[in-house]
GROMACS .gro file of C-alpha atoms in nm:
model
   88
    1UNK     CA    1   1.828  15.717  29.070
    2UNK     CA    2   2.001  15.423  29.222
    3UNK     CA    3   2.188  15.138  29.061
    4UNK     CA    4   2.003  14.820  28.991
    5UNK     CA    5   1.657  14.955  28.919
    6UNK     CA    6   1.424  14.749  28.700
    7UNK     CA    7   1.392  14.851  28.337
    8UNK     CA    8   1.135  14.590  28.250
    9UNK     CA    9   0.876  14.456  28.487
   10UNK     CA   10   0.616  14.290  28.268
   11UNK     CA   11   0.363  14.012  28.277
   12UNK     CA   12   0.340  13.824  27.948
   13UNK     CA   13   0.053  13.590  27.867
   14UNK     CA   14   0.104  13.289  27.644
   15UNK     CA   15  -0.204  13.076  27.598
   16UNK     CA   16  -0.318  12.985  27.946
   17UNK     CA   17   0.022  13.057  28.100
   18UNK     CA   18   0.138  13.389  28.239
   19UNK     CA   19   0.505  13.472  28.281
   20UNK     CA   20   0.630  13.751  28.504
   21UNK     CA   21   0.964  13.890  28.400
   22UNK     CA   22   1.180  14.147  28.572
   23UNK     CA   23   1.513  14.258  28.426
   24UNK     CA   24   1.750  14.483  28.619
   25UNK     CA   25   2.010  14.700  28.446
   26UNK     CA   26   2.288  14.831  28.669
   27UNK     CA   27   2.447  15.076  28.427
   28UNK     CA   28   2.266  15.411  28.463
   29UNK     CA   29   2.343  15.533  28.111
   30UNK     CA   30   2.226  15.210  27.950
   31UNK     CA   31   1.918  15.207  28.171
   32UNK     CA   32   1.827  15.560  28.060
   33UNK     CA   33   1.890  15.470  27.694
   34UNK     CA   34   1.662  15.167  27.720
   35UNK     CA   35   1.386  15.379  27.872
   36UNK     CA   36   1.381  15.597  27.559
   37UNK     CA   37   1.272  15.297  27.348
   38UNK     CA   38   0.923  15.177  27.282
   39UNK     CA   39   0.812  14.891  27.503
   40UNK     CA   40   0.835  14.637  27.219
   41UNK     CA   41   1.187  14.739  27.117
   42UNK     CA   42   1.308  14.753  27.478
   43UNK     CA   43   1.163  14.409  27.547
   44UNK     CA   44   1.331  14.259  27.240
   45UNK     CA   45   1.671  14.393  27.345
   46UNK     CA   46   1.633  14.285  27.707
   47UNK     CA   47   1.503  13.940  27.621
   48UNK     CA   48   1.777  13.887  27.366
   49UNK     CA   49   2.082  14.020  27.552
   50UNK     CA   50   1.987  13.998  27.919
   51UNK     CA   51   1.779  13.680  27.912
   52UNK     CA   52   1.974  13.506  27.630
   53UNK     CA   53   1.659  13.419  27.439
   54UNK     CA   54   1.671  13.332  27.068
   55UNK     CA   55   1.471  13.521  26.807
   56UNK     CA   56   1.230  13.226  26.786
   57UNK     CA   57   1.179  13.223  27.162
   58UNK     CA   58   1.123  13.600  27.171
   59UNK     CA   59   0.885  13.574  26.877
   60UNK     CA   60   0.675  13.318  27.057
   61UNK     CA   61   0.698  13.502  27.390
   62UNK     CA   62   0.576  13.841  27.264
   63UNK     CA   63   0.372  13.710  26.971
   64UNK     CA   64   0.534  13.878  26.672
   65UNK     CA   65   0.698  13.718  26.365
   66UNK     CA   66   1.060  13.607  26.411
   67UNK     CA   67   1.172  13.828  26.121
   68UNK     CA   68   1.030  14.130  26.306
   69UNK     CA   69   1.233  14.041  26.614
   70UNK     CA   70   1.553  14.036  26.409
   71UNK     CA   71   1.469  14.363  26.232
   72UNK     CA   72   1.374  14.548  26.553
   73UNK     CA   73   1.683  14.421  26.738
   74UNK     CA   74   1.919  14.537  26.462
   75UNK     CA   75   1.760  14.882  26.425
   76UNK     CA   76   1.730  14.927  26.800
   77UNK     CA   77   2.097  14.848  26.856
   78UNK     CA   78   2.182  15.127  26.611
   79UNK     CA   79   1.955  15.363  26.806
   80UNK     CA   80   2.113  15.264  27.138
   81UNK     CA   81   2.463  15.306  26.999
   82UNK     CA   82   2.381  15.660  26.886
   83UNK     CA   83   2.224  15.745  27.222
   84UNK     CA   84   2.526  15.615  27.411
   85UNK     CA   85   2.768  15.812  27.191
   86UNK     CA   86   2.567  16.133  27.230
   87UNK     CA   87   2.544  16.097  27.610
   88UNK     CA   88   2.902  16.002  27.695
   0.00000   0.00000   0.00000
């Protein structure tokens, strides 16, 4: 593994528009932790914390209710925290 590998490399469709998004994570441990998540949960975390998108923007972007974005982000952060503590 090398530093700076992409964790998300997705094409999202919204109506007639397509958006290509690539997010790079330089920290190896965080990158590995993110890869253990489901695609939806990983995307929510990356869009929220790496792309600075709001819950409403993420909701519209990946087509799930805003309340689900908030729920998944909160639960996923707990999961990531545990992973990081266990793999220090």
